[in-house]
Amino acid sequence: MPSDTHRHDHDHAEDAQTSGGSCCGSAGTCGDIVPTTPAPAGGRSFQVSGLDCAEEVAILNKVVGPKIGGAEHLAFDVINGRMTILDSAKSVSDGEIAELVASTGMTAKPWDAENASVDQAAHLARQRLFTALSGGFWAAGFLWHIIETGMGGALGLFAGHGEAPMPLVEAGLFAVAILFGVWLVAPKAWSSARRLSPDMNLLMVVAVAGAIGLGEFFEAATVAFFFSLSLFLESWSVGRARNAVSALLDLAPPTARILYDDGSEADVPASAVAINARFVVRGGDRIPLDGEVVDGAGAVDQAPITGESALVPKERGDDVYAGTINGEGTLTVRATKAASDTVLAKIIRMVGDAHARRAPVEQWVAKFARIYTPIVMALAIAIALLPPLIFGGAWDYWFYNALVLLVIACPCALVISTPVSIVAALTASARAGVLIKGGAYVEAPGKTTALAMDKTGTITMGEPEVAAVHPLGKASAQDLMTLAAGLEARSSHPLARAILARAEADGINVSAAEDTRTVPGRGLEGRTDGRSIWLGSDRFAEEKGFGDAIPKDLRDRIEGAGSTLVAVGDDTGVTGILELRDRIRPDAKGIVAQLHAQGVKTIVMLTGDNERTARAVAAEVGIDEVRAELLPEDKVTAIEELVETHDMVAMIGDGVNDAPAMARAHYAIAMGAVGSDAAIETADIALMTDDLGKVPWLIGHSRRTMSIIHQNIGISLATKGVFVVATAFGLASMWGAIAADVGVSLLVVANALRLLNSQEAKAPPSGGEQVGEGLAKGALAHGH
Ligand SMILES: Nc1ncnc2c1ncn2[C@@H]1O[C@H](COP(=O)(O)OP(=O)(O)OP(=O)(O)O)[C@@H](O)[C@H]1O
Ligand SMILES: [Zn+2]
């Protein structure tokens, strides 16, 4: 990580580690293995108290933006109340930023994850207290009214306005309810008034003041209390989504049991364990750090990272990951990564940052809210003035209706539901072993129209084997394998591994050829005993002028079966042919069918392999289009063509060889990310395992998320619409409008949080040994 450019965060991460270390040493209760959630790729972060809505983002863009050379240098994470000034911004001191933010009624200080959560909790507690007090006095006032006037009079309160003046005690109780209700809102409203840019806080305060002016204490108190309640709900739901992310954090135990060279053991904070240190993991324990098993054997439940509740056997030399659960055996593990670099730490970091890359639908909602509020306000003014002026209506009656409109103008249900849905979706998918690296990529998969995938390792297992050896002419099988293995000795190509494995199994003495050179997409060339030798595809043999030396029926049979032909020869001709077979993933066919059923019209296979081999494999799994014999740069061109002709093109690959092509697709999915840092880094979405079945799941998850977001937008707008119309006819009341607003907020938030809990959101069952109920539950339920 280029942490040197992250000046602030970098420094901070270090002092958090040292102070964290001492805290653990004394109290032994430090839970955090990841000291801080770093800022999205570069920049300085601030914790802004009061930043919890798109509303405030617009304000900060307007106030801070110009000073740093434009709002495009700002990034916001509403869920965490974090503002980041990107490295591209004009340099402005922390102090100046704090001053600017203070002018809006919010406060900013440099980001610190630990303080941030303490502050957020304190803010929530304050909101809860004031809301409860407001609600208590509101209820008391209401009760008093019932005692005074009986049930009929109480109902009269709801019927509307214009009744006889209230008894003093009752008015007093409502006044106190109003005071507590607007207490936390008033400073924000005041700063919005000073800036002449009305926000919902100002709208509410004006509505409350107007109602008091009309003598409508009940209505004023109702608006004040319910508005306060809706703000509390908003903070609570944001906190709920935030906690789901940090629950992932609790997956790794805070300490590791270090095994010293003298055989003694000690519990040490995971963050203080050096790379290469050895630690012991007992049966049933969670593994604290990524590492390699050096002693012992057993099985590990990797569900916390991969989402698949299957026990994965582990023995000497196998990798294990922080946060996963050891089965019965005891393992001795050599740490290969620091606590802050583990796969789990990366997942947490990326889920945390993902929200900063906002989904288009979120941007749409924010933009809509910005024009919606002024429009409704203009309507409110029109309603207050036009009916009395033109039709001679009663001033106070229409003024009241204008206030109702102000209450309706509050967009909070609309604004809060989308980010909560997105964060819930990101967290649910991380739990299922699908790491989505930005809000933007929550939306994309559901719209996929074309899917390009690599053959080797994606459709096939990526573990080819030599199925047959066909020496030609006077050569023996042994000669052929010796020649081939000598050329492949230094290659890491999957075919090379297969050929070398076969040579070893056959007991062949491999001596590496000299001057070996890779011919991209073709094969290898080199020299041995002074003669030049080569190996590669049939096309390579043709280019060497030996195309006719490959027996036609042999070639037809190998390629027709979907196997790969490797010709081996020297400058006099072809020595022989190797037939390499890679197993097609057993579930590939079903998955391709599922993708088609989901509406992914075009599924394309991209491969460097021979055309006929590729077609045979494609036919077997039901793939529509084949592009074969591609060089890496041809894969890039192929993706570019797809992007031109299809609306949403996804590319699935291993994230290593295919990185350039993956970068050109609309979005890219990497498989098997748990073992490959490159895959996690390069893709937009990383599947922790090699399970292709996660792709249809991802598409379904994306659609579920979007449909919940759309439902929420629909519910919010429909409610507002009903009230706008009712108000125009003078049929709506303030208490009704605010109660509906709170009701809808509750409804949309509950709807959004469904994404976290729903059964469908869990990953599909996959092959492999199923873990016992208790163990699997423990994995998923931990930290909730
Ligand atoms: N080291 C090698 N040994 C044998 N054949 C090779 C080697 N390198 C390349 N080839 C030949 O060149 C072809 C293309 O290789 P390339 O590495 O571009 O694609 P690939 O990785 O095999 O396939 P895919 O694109 O599906 O992953 C192979 O199918 C093979 O015939
Ligand atoms: Zn509202």
CSV table of C-alpha atoms and ligand atoms in Angstrom, one decimal, residues 454-456 488 491 493-496 499 518-524 535-538 564-566 606-610 630-632 635 657-658, ligand 1:
chain,number,residue,atom,x,y,z
A,454,ASP,CA,-11.6,-16.8,-19.4
A,455,LYS,CA,-11.5,-20.5,-20.2
A,456,THR,CA,-8.6,-21.8,-18.2
A,488,GLU,CA,9.0,-26.2,-19.6
A,491,SER,CA,7.8,-22.0,-17.1
A,493,HIS,CA,2.2,-21.8,-17.3
A,494,PRO,CA,-0.5,-24.3,-16.2
A,495,LEU,CA,0.4,-26.5,-19.2
A,496,ALA,CA,4.0,-26.4,-18.1
A,499,ILE,CA,3.9,-31.5,-18.3
A,518,THR,CA,8.3,-17.6,-24.4
A,519,VAL,CA,6.4,-16.9,-27.7
A,520,PRO,CA,3.3,-15.3,-26.3
A,521,GLY,CA,0.1,-17.2,-27.2
A,522,ARG,CA,2.2,-19.8,-29.0
A,523,GLY,CA,4.6,-21.7,-26.8
A,524,LEU,CA,8.3,-21.9,-26.0
A,535,LEU,CA,6.9,-26.6,-28.2
A,536,GLY,CA,3.5,-25.1,-28.4
A,537,SER,CA,0.1,-25.0,-30.2
A,538,ASP,CA,-0.6,-26.5,-33.6
A,564,THR,CA,-5.3,-29.0,-25.7
A,565,LEU,CA,-2.7,-30.2,-28.2
A,566,VAL,CA,0.9,-29.4,-27.5
A,606,LEU,CA,-12.0,-15.7,-24.3
A,607,THR,CA,-9.1,-18.0,-24.6
A,608,GLY,CA,-5.6,-18.3,-25.9
A,609,ASP,CA,-6.3,-21.9,-26.7
A,610,ASN,CA,-7.0,-23.4,-30.1
A,630,LEU,CA,-6.2,-14.7,-28.5
A,631,LEU,CA,-3.1,-13.0,-27.2
A,632,PRO,CA,-3.5,-11.0,-24.0
A,635,LYS,CA,-8.5,-10.1,-25.1
A,657,ASN,CA,-3.2,-12.7,-16.4
A,658,ASP,CA,-6.4,-11.0,-17.4
B,1,LIG,N1,4.4,-23.0,-21.6
B,1,LIG,C1,3.6,-23.5,-22.5
B,1,LIG,N2,3.6,-24.8,-22.8
B,1,LIG,C2,2.8,-25.4,-23.7
B,1,LIG,N3,2.0,-24.6,-24.5
B,1,LIG,C3,2.0,-23.3,-24.4
B,1,LIG,C4,2.7,-22.7,-23.4
B,1,LIG,N4,2.5,-21.4,-23.4
B,1,LIG,C5,1.6,-21.2,-24.4
B,1,LIG,N5,1.3,-22.4,-25.0
B,1,LIG,C6,0.3,-22.6,-26.1
B,1,LIG,O1,-0.2,-21.3,-26.4
B,1,LIG,C7,-1.6,-21.4,-26.2
B,1,LIG,C8,-2.1,-20.0,-25.7
B,1,LIG,O2,-1.5,-19.8,-24.4
B,1,LIG,P1,-2.0,-18.7,-23.5
B,1,LIG,O3,-1.2,-18.7,-22.3
B,1,LIG,O4,-2.1,-17.4,-24.3
B,1,LIG,O5,-3.5,-19.1,-23.2
B,1,LIG,P2,-4.0,-20.0,-22.0
B,1,LIG,O6,-3.7,-19.4,-20.7
B,1,LIG,O7,-3.6,-21.4,-22.2
B,1,LIG,O8,-5.6,-20.1,-22.2
B,1,LIG,P3,-6.7,-19.1,-21.5
B,1,LIG,O9,-6.7,-17.9,-22.3
B,1,LIG,O10,-8.0,-19.9,-21.7
B,1,LIG,O11,-6.3,-18.9,-20.1
B,1,LIG,C9,-1.9,-22.5,-25.3
B,1,LIG,O12,-3.2,-23.0,-25.4
B,1,LIG,C10,-0.8,-23.5,-25.7
B,1,LIG,O13,-1.2,-24.2,-26.8
